mmCIF file of C-alpha atoms in Angstrom:
data_model
loop_
_atom_site.group_PDB
_atom_site.id
_atom_site.type_symbol
_atom_site.label_atom_id
_atom_site.label_comp_id
_atom_site.label_asym_id
_atom_site.label_seq_id
_atom_site.Cartn_x
_atom_site.Cartn_y
_atom_site.Cartn_z
ATOM 1 C CA UNK G 165 7.517 -11.086 -13.407
ATOM 2 C CA UNK G 166 4.584 -13.296 -12.390
ATOM 3 C CA UNK G 167 4.496 -13.674 -8.622
ATOM 4 C CA UNK G 168 1.238 -15.620 -8.342
ATOM 5 C CA UNK G 169 -0.174 -13.010 -5.964
ATOM 6 C CA UNK G 170 -3.031 -11.657 -8.051
ATOM 7 C CA UNK G 171 -6.083 -11.005 -5.882
ATOM 8 C CA UNK G 172 -4.096 -11.079 -2.630
ATOM 9 C CA UNK G 173 -3.705 -8.051 -0.353
ATOM 10 C CA UNK G 174 -0.360 -6.598 0.711
ATOM 11 C CA UNK G 175 0.407 -4.045 3.409
ATOM 12 C CA UNK G 176 3.252 -1.726 2.489
ATOM 13 C CA UNK G 177 4.576 0.306 5.390
ATOM 14 C CA UNK G 178 6.307 3.504 4.367
ATOM 15 C CA UNK G 179 4.416 3.118 1.115
ATOM 16 C CA UNK G 180 4.021 6.793 0.235
ATOM 17 C CA UNK G 181 7.466 7.315 -1.216
ATOM 18 C CA UNK G 182 10.841 5.926 -2.175
ATOM 19 C CA UNK G 183 11.156 2.166 -2.098
ATOM 20 C CA UNK G 184 7.642 1.788 -0.682
ATOM 21 C CA UNK G 185 5.953 3.438 -3.645
ATOM 22 C CA UNK G 186 8.075 1.437 -6.098
ATOM 23 C CA UNK G 187 7.087 -1.794 -4.343
ATOM 24 C CA UNK G 188 3.429 -0.716 -4.379
ATOM 25 C CA UNK G 189 3.575 -0.085 -8.114
ATOM 26 C CA UNK G 190 5.171 -3.458 -8.868
ATOM 27 C CA UNK G 191 2.700 -5.375 -6.712
ATOM 28 C CA UNK G 192 -0.243 -3.530 -8.286
ATOM 29 C CA UNK G 193 1.099 -4.426 -11.724
ATOM 30 C CA UNK G 194 0.822 -8.071 -10.588
ATOM 31 C CA UNK G 195 -2.824 -7.570 -9.544
ATOM 32 C CA UNK G 196 -2.241 -7.273 -5.796
ATOM 33 C CA UNK G 197 -4.630 -5.127 -3.727
ATOM 34 C CA UNK G 198 -2.797 -2.685 -1.483
ATOM 35 C CA UNK G 199 -2.894 -1.092 1.914
ATOM 36 C CA UNK G 200 -0.470 1.818 1.650
ATOM 37 C CA UNK G 201 0.468 2.572 5.232
ATOM 38 C CA UNK G 202 2.371 5.737 5.978
ATOM 39 C CA UNK G 203 2.552 8.528 8.510
ATOM 40 C CA UNK G 204 2.296 10.930 5.546
ATOM 41 C CA UNK G 205 -1.342 10.282 4.678
ATOM 42 C CA UNK G 206 -1.751 12.835 1.869
ATOM 43 C CA UNK G 207 0.963 11.377 -0.394
ATOM 44 C CA UNK G 208 -0.208 7.857 0.518
ATOM 45 C CA UNK G 209 -3.790 8.702 -0.471
ATOM 46 C CA UNK G 210 -2.633 10.257 -3.746
ATOM 47 C CA UNK G 211 -0.572 7.180 -4.582
ATOM 48 C CA UNK G 212 -3.439 4.833 -3.682
ATOM 49 C CA UNK G 213 -5.810 6.705 -5.993
ATOM 50 C CA UNK G 214 -3.300 6.720 -8.855
ATOM 51 C CA UNK G 215 -2.535 3.022 -8.493
ATOM 52 C CA UNK G 216 -6.200 2.028 -8.255
ATOM 53 C CA UNK G 217 -6.992 3.936 -11.437
ATOM 54 C CA UNK G 218 -3.921 2.785 -13.367
ATOM 55 C CA UNK G 219 -4.001 -0.923 -12.454
ATOM 56 C CA UNK G 220 -7.627 -1.529 -11.449
ATOM 57 C CA UNK G 221 -6.716 -2.982 -8.064
ATOM 58 C CA UNK G 222 -7.999 -2.072 -4.642
ATOM 59 C CA UNK G 223 -5.714 0.447 -2.986
ATOM 60 C CA UNK G 224 -6.325 2.170 0.329
ATOM 61 C CA UNK G 225 -4.153 4.621 2.233
ATOM 62 C CA UNK G 226 -4.053 4.200 5.993
ATOM 63 C CA UNK G 227 -2.408 6.686 8.327
ATOM 64 C CA UNK G 228 0.031 4.553 10.296
ATOM 65 C CA UNK G 229 2.772 5.218 12.811
ATOM 66 C CA UNK G 230 4.398 1.815 13.292
ATOM 67 C CA UNK G 231 5.991 3.009 16.534
ATOM 68 C CA UNK G 232 2.499 3.151 18.080
ATOM 69 C CA UNK G 233 0.852 -0.193 18.861
ATOM 70 C CA UNK G 234 -2.712 1.103 18.372
ATOM 71 C CA UNK G 235 -1.802 2.630 15.011
ATOM 72 C CA UNK G 236 -0.204 -0.613 13.807
ATOM 73 C CA UNK G 237 -3.282 -2.543 14.962
ATOM 74 C CA UNK G 238 -5.588 -0.152 13.075
ATOM 75 C CA UNK G 239 -3.478 -0.743 9.938
ATOM 76 C CA UNK G 240 -3.826 -4.509 10.318
ATOM 77 C CA UNK G 241 -7.575 -4.159 10.918
ATOM 78 C CA UNK G 242 -7.906 -2.127 7.705
ATOM 79 C CA UNK G 243 -6.322 -4.961 5.763
#
């Protein structure tokens, strides 16, 4: 499916597993650069590395706790 988002950047909260990782994979397939935000940084970092290698897009894992304002702001700043 062509979404017309190639070259854009998406933030995916909860991106390290489940629906988040599936969304990350689909967006990367479309050429979208990713910020994979999750409280579980190790799985997020692993997924970011795999996606970057597989699809050739930018992918960065950012430790994020969306219940904390400063953490959410740091995630937005990373993007």
